[in-house]
mmCIF file with all atom_site columns, C-alpha atoms in Angstrom:
data_model
loop_
_atom_site.group_PDB
_atom_site.id
_atom_site.type_symbol
_atom_site.label_atom_id
_atom_site.label_alt_id
_atom_site.label_comp_id
_atom_site.label_asym_id
_atom_site.label_entity_id
_atom_site.label_seq_id
_atom_site.pdbx_PDB_ins_code
_atom_site.Cartn_x
_atom_site.Cartn_y
_atom_site.Cartn_z
_atom_site.occupancy
_atom_site.B_iso_or_equiv
_atom_site.pdbx_formal_charge
_atom_site.auth_seq_id
_atom_site.auth_comp_id
_atom_site.auth_asym_id
_atom_site.auth_atom_id
_atom_site.pdbx_PDB_model_num
ATOM 1   C CA . MET A 1 1   ? -17.304 -9.497  19.210 1.00 44.00 ? 1300 MET A CA 1
ATOM 2   C CA . GLY A 1 2   ? -17.117 -11.906 16.294 1.00 44.00 ? 1301 GLY A CA 1
ATOM 3   C CA . GLU A 1 3   ? -20.863 -11.600 15.592 1.00 47.00 ? 1302 GLU A CA 1
ATOM 4   C CA . THR A 1 4   ? -20.400 -11.494 11.840 1.00 47.00 ? 1303 THR A CA 1
ATOM 5   C CA . SER A 1 5   ? -18.703 -13.673 9.260  1.00 63.00 ? 1304 SER A CA 1
ATOM 6   C CA . VAL A 1 6   ? -17.618 -10.488 7.497  1.00 74.00 ? 1305 VAL A CA 1
ATOM 7   C CA . PRO A 1 7   ? -14.646 -8.993  9.344  1.00 89.00 ? 1306 PRO A CA 1
ATOM 8   C CA . VAL A 1 8   ? -14.003 -5.426  10.350 1.00 96.00 ? 1307 VAL A CA 1
ATOM 9   C CA . VAL A 1 9   ? -10.783 -4.524  8.562  1.00 97.00 ? 1308 VAL A CA 1
ATOM 10  C CA . VAL A 1 10  ? -8.615  -1.457  9.083  1.00 98.00 ? 1309 VAL A CA 1
ATOM 11  C CA . VAL A 1 11  ? -6.471  -0.609  6.067  1.00 98.00 ? 1310 VAL A CA 1
ATOM 12  C CA . MET A 1 12  ? -3.554  1.264   7.617  1.00 96.00 ? 1311 MET A CA 1
ATOM 13  C CA . GLY A 1 13  ? -0.289  2.937   6.669  1.00 93.00 ? 1312 GLY A CA 1
ATOM 14  C CA . VAL A 1 14  ? 1.296   6.286   6.004  1.00 87.00 ? 1313 VAL A CA 1
ATOM 15  C CA . ALA A 1 15  ? -0.333  8.930   3.798  1.00 81.00 ? 1314 ALA A CA 1
ATOM 16  C CA . GLY A 1 16  ? -0.240  8.189   0.092  1.00 79.00 ? 1315 GLY A CA 1
ATOM 17  C CA . VAL A 1 17  ? 0.280   4.451   0.455  1.00 84.00 ? 1316 VAL A CA 1
ATOM 18  C CA . GLY A 1 18  ? -3.037  3.604   -1.256 1.00 85.00 ? 1317 GLY A CA 1
ATOM 19  C CA . LYS A 1 19  ? -5.330  2.954   1.706  1.00 90.00 ? 1318 LYS A CA 1
ATOM 20  C CA . SER A 1 20  ? -8.469  4.320   0.040  1.00 90.00 ? 1319 SER A CA 1
ATOM 21  C CA . THR A 1 21  ? -7.999  2.413   -3.216 1.00 92.00 ? 1320 THR A CA 1
ATOM 22  C CA . VAL A 1 22  ? -7.357  -0.899  -1.470 1.00 95.00 ? 1321 VAL A CA 1
ATOM 23  C CA . ALA A 1 23  ? -10.110 -0.384  1.113  1.00 97.00 ? 1322 ALA A CA 1
ATOM 24  C CA . GLN A 1 24  ? -12.765 0.356   -1.525 1.00 96.00 ? 1323 GLN A CA 1
ATOM 25  C CA . ALA A 1 25  ? -11.829 -2.709  -3.561 1.00 96.00 ? 1324 ALA A CA 1
ATOM 26  C CA . LEU A 1 26  ? -11.687 -4.933  -0.465 1.00 96.00 ? 1325 LEU A CA 1
ATOM 27  C CA . ALA A 1 27  ? -15.078 -3.706  0.762  1.00 96.00 ? 1326 ALA A CA 1
ATOM 28  C CA . LYS A 1 28  ? -16.582 -4.422  -2.649 1.00 95.00 ? 1327 LYS A CA 1
ATOM 29  C CA . LEU A 1 29  ? -15.108 -7.939  -2.618 1.00 93.00 ? 1328 LEU A CA 1
ATOM 30  C CA . LEU A 1 30  ? -16.429 -8.580  0.910  1.00 93.00 ? 1329 LEU A CA 1
ATOM 31  C CA . GLY A 1 31  ? -19.799 -6.940  0.255  1.00 94.00 ? 1330 GLY A CA 1
ATOM 32  C CA . ALA A 1 32  ? -19.178 -4.762  3.305  1.00 96.00 ? 1331 ALA A CA 1
ATOM 33  C CA . PRO A 1 33  ? -19.551 -1.052  4.021  1.00 97.00 ? 1332 PRO A CA 1
ATOM 34  C CA . CYS A 1 34  ? -16.478 1.104   3.545  1.00 98.00 ? 1333 CYS A CA 1
ATOM 35  C CA . ALA A 1 35  ? -15.515 4.291   5.374  1.00 98.00 ? 1334 ALA A CA 1
ATOM 36  C CA . GLU A 1 36  ? -12.759 6.786   4.699  1.00 95.00 ? 1335 GLU A CA 1
ATOM 37  C CA . GLY A 1 37  ? -10.918 7.526   7.934  1.00 94.00 ? 1336 GLY A CA 1
ATOM 38  C CA . ASP A 1 38  ? -10.166 11.072  6.799  1.00 88.00 ? 1337 ASP A CA 1
ATOM 39  C CA . ASP A 1 39  ? -13.908 11.804  6.898  1.00 93.00 ? 1338 ASP A CA 1
ATOM 40  C CA . PHE A 1 40  ? -13.849 11.331  10.689 1.00 95.00 ? 1339 PHE A CA 1
ATOM 41  C CA . HIS A 1 41  ? -11.304 14.140  11.239 1.00 89.00 ? 1340 HIS A CA 1
ATOM 42  C CA . PRO A 1 42  ? -12.586 17.312  12.895 1.00 89.00 ? 1341 PRO A CA 1
ATOM 43  C CA . ASP A 1 43  ? -12.164 20.443  10.766 1.00 89.00 ? 1342 ASP A CA 1
ATOM 44  C CA . ALA A 1 44  ? -9.362  21.630  13.062 1.00 89.00 ? 1343 ALA A CA 1
ATOM 45  C CA . ASN A 1 45  ? -7.282  18.546  12.219 1.00 86.00 ? 1344 ASN A CA 1
ATOM 46  C CA . ILE A 1 46  ? -7.729  19.039  8.494  1.00 85.00 ? 1345 ILE A CA 1
ATOM 47  C CA . ALA A 1 47  ? -6.783  22.714  8.799  1.00 88.00 ? 1346 ALA A CA 1
ATOM 48  C CA . LYS A 1 48  ? -3.671  21.800  10.759 1.00 87.00 ? 1347 LYS A CA 1
ATOM 49  C CA . MET A 1 49  ? -2.527  19.170  8.258  1.00 79.00 ? 1348 MET A CA 1
ATOM 50  C CA . SER A 1 50  ? -3.374  21.424  5.305  1.00 80.00 ? 1349 SER A CA 1
ATOM 51  C CA . ALA A 1 51  ? -1.029  23.999  6.835  1.00 83.00 ? 1350 ALA A CA 1
ATOM 52  C CA . GLY A 1 52  ? 1.741   21.398  6.909  1.00 80.00 ? 1351 GLY A CA 1
ATOM 53  C CA . ILE A 1 53  ? 1.587   20.882  10.679 1.00 83.00 ? 1352 ILE A CA 1
ATOM 54  C CA . PRO A 1 54  ? 1.651   17.251  11.869 1.00 79.00 ? 1353 PRO A CA 1
ATOM 55  C CA . LEU A 1 55  ? -1.074  16.148  14.242 1.00 80.00 ? 1354 LEU A CA 1
ATOM 56  C CA . ASP A 1 56  ? -0.149  15.289  17.802 1.00 87.00 ? 1355 ASP A CA 1
ATOM 57  C CA . ASP A 1 57  ? -1.783  12.654  19.973 1.00 89.00 ? 1356 ASP A CA 1
ATOM 58  C CA . THR A 1 58  ? -4.229  15.173  21.459 1.00 92.00 ? 1357 THR A CA 1
ATOM 59  C CA . ASP A 1 59  ? -5.484  15.884  17.930 1.00 92.00 ? 1358 ASP A CA 1
ATOM 60  C CA . ARG A 1 60  ? -5.783  12.209  17.103 1.00 89.00 ? 1359 ARG A CA 1
ATOM 61  C CA . TRP A 1 61  ? -7.769  10.857  20.103 1.00 93.00 ? 1360 TRP A CA 1
ATOM 62  C CA . PRO A 1 62  ? -11.228 12.181  19.102 1.00 94.00 ? 1361 PRO A CA 1
ATOM 63  C CA . TRP A 1 63  ? -10.618 11.078  15.505 1.00 94.00 ? 1362 TRP A CA 1
ATOM 64  C CA . LEU A 1 64  ? -9.611  7.561   16.537 1.00 96.00 ? 1363 LEU A CA 1
ATOM 65  C CA . GLN A 1 65  ? -12.577 7.294   18.897 1.00 96.00 ? 1364 GLN A CA 1
ATOM 66  C CA . ARG A 1 66  ? -14.973 8.225   16.098 1.00 96.00 ? 1365 ARG A CA 1
ATOM 67  C CA . ILE A 1 67  ? -13.501 5.511   13.876 1.00 97.00 ? 1366 ILE A CA 1
ATOM 68  C CA . ALA A 1 68  ? -13.715 3.004   16.758 1.00 97.00 ? 1367 ALA A CA 1
ATOM 69  C CA . GLU A 1 69  ? -17.408 3.885   17.146 1.00 97.00 ? 1368 GLU A CA 1
ATOM 70  C CA . TRP A 1 70  ? -17.982 3.232   13.431 1.00 98.00 ? 1369 TRP A CA 1
ATOM 71  C CA . MET A 1 71  ? -16.238 -0.145  13.793 1.00 97.00 ? 1370 MET A CA 1
ATOM 72  C CA . ALA A 1 72  ? -18.346 -1.042  16.843 1.00 96.00 ? 1371 ALA A CA 1
ATOM 73  C CA . GLU A 1 73  ? -21.524 -0.205  14.939 1.00 96.00 ? 1372 GLU A CA 1
ATOM 74  C CA . ARG A 1 74  ? -20.503 -2.485  12.041 1.00 96.00 ? 1373 ARG A CA 1
ATOM 75  C CA . GLY A 1 75  ? -20.001 -5.266  14.575 1.00 92.00 ? 1374 GLY A CA 1
ATOM 76  C CA . ARG A 1 76  ? -23.395 -4.671  16.186 1.00 93.00 ? 1375 ARG A CA 1
ATOM 77  C CA . GLU A 1 77  ? -25.083 -4.606  12.771 1.00 93.00 ? 1376 GLU A CA 1
ATOM 78  C CA . GLY A 1 78  ? -23.262 -7.767  11.711 1.00 92.00 ? 1377 GLY A CA 1
ATOM 79  C CA . THR A 1 79  ? -22.238 -6.229  8.399  1.00 94.00 ? 1378 THR A CA 1
ATOM 80  C CA . GLY A 1 80  ? -18.499 -6.124  8.975  1.00 95.00 ? 1379 GLY A CA 1
ATOM 81  C CA . GLY A 1 81  ? -16.746 -3.261  7.278  1.00 97.00 ? 1380 GLY A CA 1
ATOM 82  C CA . VAL A 1 82  ? -13.562 -1.784  5.935  1.00 98.00 ? 1381 VAL A CA 1
ATOM 83  C CA . VAL A 1 83  ? -12.159 1.532   7.136  1.00 98.00 ? 1382 VAL A CA 1
ATOM 84  C CA . THR A 1 84  ? -9.010  3.446   6.306  1.00 97.00 ? 1383 THR A CA 1
ATOM 85  C CA . CYS A 1 85  ? -6.913  4.844   9.125  1.00 96.00 ? 1384 CYS A CA 1
ATOM 86  C CA . SER A 1 86  ? -3.210  5.562   9.303  1.00 91.00 ? 1385 SER A CA 1
ATOM 87  C CA . ALA A 1 87  ? -3.116  3.757   12.693 1.00 95.00 ? 1386 ALA A CA 1
ATOM 88  C CA . LEU A 1 88  ? 0.606   4.478   12.848 1.00 93.00 ? 1387 LEU A CA 1
ATOM 89  C CA . LYS A 1 89  ? 1.183   3.656   16.518 1.00 95.00 ? 1388 LYS A CA 1
ATOM 90  C CA . ARG A 1 90  ? 0.255   0.626   18.583 1.00 97.00 ? 1389 ARG A CA 1
ATOM 91  C CA . ARG A 1 91  ? -1.680  2.780   21.045 1.00 96.00 ? 1390 ARG A CA 1
ATOM 92  C CA . TYR A 1 92  ? -3.770  4.194   18.180 1.00 95.00 ? 1391 TYR A CA 1
ATOM 93  C CA . ARG A 1 93  ? -4.624  0.656   17.075 1.00 97.00 ? 1392 ARG A CA 1
ATOM 94  C CA . ASP A 1 94  ? -5.479  -0.179  20.689 1.00 98.00 ? 1393 ASP A CA 1
ATOM 95  C CA . VAL A 1 95  ? -8.079  2.629   20.632 1.00 96.00 ? 1394 VAL A CA 1
ATOM 96  C CA . LEU A 1 96  ? -9.576  1.157   17.457 1.00 97.00 ? 1395 LEU A CA 1
ATOM 97  C CA . ARG A 1 97  ? -9.709  -2.305  19.029 1.00 97.00 ? 1396 ARG A CA 1
ATOM 98  C CA . VAL A 1 98  ? -11.858 -0.865  21.819 1.00 95.00 ? 1397 VAL A CA 1
ATOM 99  C CA . GLY A 1 99  ? -14.513 -0.452  19.124 1.00 93.00 ? 1398 GLY A CA 1
ATOM 100 C CA . TYR A 1 100 ? -13.973 -3.892  17.629 1.00 95.00 ? 1399 TYR A CA 1
ATOM 101 C CA . PRO A 1 101 ? -11.533 -6.167  19.494 1.00 95.00 ? 1400 PRO A CA 1
ATOM 102 C CA . ASP A 1 102 ? -11.286 -8.670  16.618 1.00 94.00 ? 1401 ASP A CA 1
ATOM 103 C CA . ALA A 1 103 ? -10.348 -6.047  14.027 1.00 96.00 ? 1402 ALA A CA 1
ATOM 104 C CA . PHE A 1 104 ? -7.926  -7.180  11.337 1.00 97.00 ? 1403 PHE A CA 1
ATOM 105 C CA . PHE A 1 105 ? -5.263  -4.656  10.301 1.00 98.00 ? 1404 PHE A CA 1
ATOM 106 C CA . VAL A 1 106 ? -3.928  -4.594  6.753  1.00 97.00 ? 1405 VAL A CA 1
ATOM 107 C CA . HIS A 1 107 ? -0.717  -2.556  6.923  1.00 96.00 ? 1406 HIS A CA 1
ATOM 108 C CA . LEU A 1 108 ? 0.144   -1.230  3.484  1.00 93.00 ? 1407 LEU A CA 1
ATOM 109 C CA . SER A 1 109 ? 3.878   -0.706  3.479  1.00 87.00 ? 1408 SER A CA 1
ATOM 110 C CA . GLY A 1 110 ? 6.258   0.660   0.903  1.00 82.00 ? 1409 GLY A CA 1
ATOM 111 C CA . ASP A 1 111 ? 9.386   2.530   0.045  1.00 77.00 ? 1410 ASP A CA 1
ATOM 112 C CA . ARG A 1 112 ? 9.443   6.204   1.080  1.00 66.00 ? 1411 ARG A CA 1
ATOM 113 C CA . ALA A 1 113 ? 10.425  7.324   -2.447 1.00 66.00 ? 1412 ALA A CA 1
ATOM 114 C CA . LEU A 1 114 ? 7.566   5.407   -4.107 1.00 63.00 ? 1413 LEU A CA 1
ATOM 115 C CA . ILE A 1 115 ? 4.977   6.728   -1.669 1.00 70.00 ? 1414 ILE A CA 1
ATOM 116 C CA . GLY A 1 116 ? 6.301   10.289  -1.917 1.00 61.00 ? 1415 GLY A CA 1
ATOM 117 C CA . ASP A 1 117 ? 6.046   10.074  -5.696 1.00 61.00 ? 1416 ASP A CA 1
ATOM 118 C CA . ARG A 1 118 ? 2.452   8.861   -5.466 1.00 62.00 ? 1417 ARG A CA 1
ATOM 119 C CA . MET A 1 119 ? 1.565   11.700  -3.093 1.00 58.00 ? 1418 MET A CA 1
ATOM 120 C CA . SER A 1 120 ? 3.079   14.303  -5.398 1.00 56.00 ? 1419 SER A CA 1
ATOM 121 C CA . HIS A 1 121 ? 0.809   13.145  -8.230 1.00 52.00 ? 1420 HIS A CA 1
ATOM 122 C CA . ARG A 1 122 ? -2.507  13.080  -6.390 1.00 52.00 ? 1421 ARG A CA 1
ATOM 123 C CA . SER A 1 123 ? -4.798  16.067  -6.322 1.00 54.00 ? 1422 SER A CA 1
ATOM 124 C CA . GLY A 1 124 ? -7.550  17.254  -4.045 1.00 51.00 ? 1423 GLY A CA 1
ATOM 125 C CA . HIS A 1 125 ? -6.115  15.887  -0.805 1.00 47.00 ? 1424 HIS A CA 1
ATOM 126 C CA . PHE A 1 126 ? -5.316  18.013  2.240  1.00 48.00 ? 1425 PHE A CA 1
ATOM 127 C CA . MET A 1 127 ? -2.211  16.052  3.302  1.00 49.00 ? 1426 MET A CA 1
ATOM 128 C CA . PRO A 1 128 ? 0.942   17.637  1.862  1.00 51.00 ? 1427 PRO A CA 1
ATOM 129 C CA . THR A 1 129 ? 3.927   15.494  0.893  1.00 54.00 ? 1428 THR A CA 1
ATOM 130 C CA . SER A 1 130 ? 5.984   17.479  3.421  1.00 56.00 ? 1429 SER A CA 1
ATOM 131 C CA . LEU A 1 131 ? 4.279   15.559  6.251  1.00 65.00 ? 1430 LEU A CA 1
ATOM 132 C CA . LEU A 1 132 ? 5.244   12.124  4.939  1.00 66.00 ? 1431 LEU A CA 1
ATOM 133 C CA . ASP A 1 133 ? 8.551   12.020  6.830  1.00 74.00 ? 1432 ASP A CA 1
ATOM 134 C CA . SER A 1 134 ? 6.765   12.750  10.123 1.00 76.00 ? 1433 SER A CA 1
ATOM 135 C CA . GLN A 1 135 ? 4.490   9.773   9.462  1.00 79.00 ? 1434 GLN A CA 1
ATOM 136 C CA . PHE A 1 136 ? 7.391   7.419   8.795  1.00 82.00 ? 1435 PHE A CA 1
ATOM 137 C CA . GLU A 1 137 ? 9.106   8.677   11.963 1.00 84.00 ? 1436 GLU A CA 1
ATOM 138 C CA . ILE A 1 138 ? 6.227   7.641   14.232 1.00 86.00 ? 1437 ILE A CA 1
ATOM 139 C CA . LEU A 1 139 ? 5.221   4.451   12.395 1.00 89.00 ? 1438 LEU A CA 1
ATOM 140 C CA . GLU A 1 140 ? 5.216   1.399   14.669 1.00 95.00 ? 1439 GLU A CA 1
ATOM 141 C CA . PRO A 1 141 ? 4.829   -1.844  12.698 1.00 93.00 ? 1440 PRO A CA 1
ATOM 142 C CA . LEU A 1 142 ? 2.222   -4.398  13.700 1.00 97.00 ? 1441 LEU A CA 1
ATOM 143 C CA . GLU A 1 143 ? 3.370   -6.471  16.641 1.00 96.00 ? 1442 GLU A CA 1
ATOM 144 C CA . PRO A 1 144 ? 3.120   -10.287 16.708 1.00 96.00 ? 1443 PRO A CA 1
ATOM 145 C CA . ASP A 1 145 ? 0.050   -10.214 18.994 1.00 96.00 ? 1444 ASP A CA 1
ATOM 146 C CA . GLU A 1 146 ? -1.887  -7.903  16.633 1.00 97.00 ? 1445 GLU A CA 1
ATOM 147 C CA . ARG A 1 147 ? -4.233  -9.533  14.118 1.00 97.00 ? 1446 ARG A CA 1
ATOM 148 C CA . GLY A 1 148 ? -3.160  -8.413  10.692 1.00 97.00 ? 1447 GLY A CA 1
ATOM 149 C CA . ALA A 1 149 ? -0.878  -8.613  7.700  1.00 96.00 ? 1448 ALA A CA 1
ATOM 150 C CA . VAL A 1 150 ? 1.767   -6.382  6.160  1.00 95.00 ? 1449 VAL A CA 1
ATOM 151 C CA . LEU A 1 151 ? 1.502   -5.992  2.386  1.00 92.00 ? 1450 LEU A CA 1
ATOM 152 C CA . ASP A 1 152 ? 4.081   -4.327  0.142  1.00 87.00 ? 1451 ASP A CA 1
ATOM 153 C CA . VAL A 1 153 ? 2.467   -1.752  -2.150 1.00 86.00 ? 1452 VAL A CA 1
ATOM 154 C CA . GLY A 1 154 ? 5.022   -2.373  -4.884 1.00 82.00 ? 1453 GLY A CA 1
ATOM 155 C CA . ILE A 1 155 ? 2.334   -4.542  -6.492 1.00 84.00 ? 1454 ILE A CA 1
ATOM 156 C CA . GLY A 1 156 ? -1.001  -3.307  -7.795 1.00 83.00 ? 1455 GLY A CA 1
ATOM 157 C CA . PRO A 1 157 ? -4.207  -2.839  -5.794 1.00 82.00 ? 1456 PRO A CA 1
ATOM 158 C CA . ASP A 1 158 ? -5.897  -5.895  -7.334 1.00 87.00 ? 1457 ASP A CA 1
ATOM 159 C CA . GLU A 1 159 ? -3.048  -8.141  -6.207 1.00 89.00 ? 1458 GLU A CA 1
ATOM 160 C CA . LEU A 1 160 ? -3.093  -6.564  -2.746 1.00 87.00 ? 1459 LEU A CA 1
ATOM 161 C CA . VAL A 1 161 ? -6.830  -7.202  -2.350 1.00 88.00 ? 1460 VAL A CA 1
ATOM 162 C CA . ALA A 1 162 ? -6.476  -10.797 -3.567 1.00 87.00 ? 1461 ALA A CA 1
#
């Protein structure tokens, strides 16, 4: 699918790791469209997470497929793009690659305590800090055959984007 010189990048990781901040800055640098993965969730998913209930795979499939469709469209348009998505499991990333097989995954990784602290200080987000442990429990790191990079969020967003 490599129809564009601008890649389709998925900024991934657990809640609170800084996906949105990094994705917006990266999209600006690349001159590419940016999408917030949370905006693709059906209302039922948001209600479930807001109530402190982790999503299961049945909840996630339609959400992942909608993101994959957005990625495919960026490839067809030739614009590239940057999208946030937790993409915690290999099979979730496989769904996203259906939309854009050459997707590049930027896995933002960090210490549980640091990320929990960041989550406790953000406002206006539906994901409660109580669900962070469930995200770490299911997280499957990028495998050697997956295009991507793991970046430690102990440094600032500007350094991560660079």
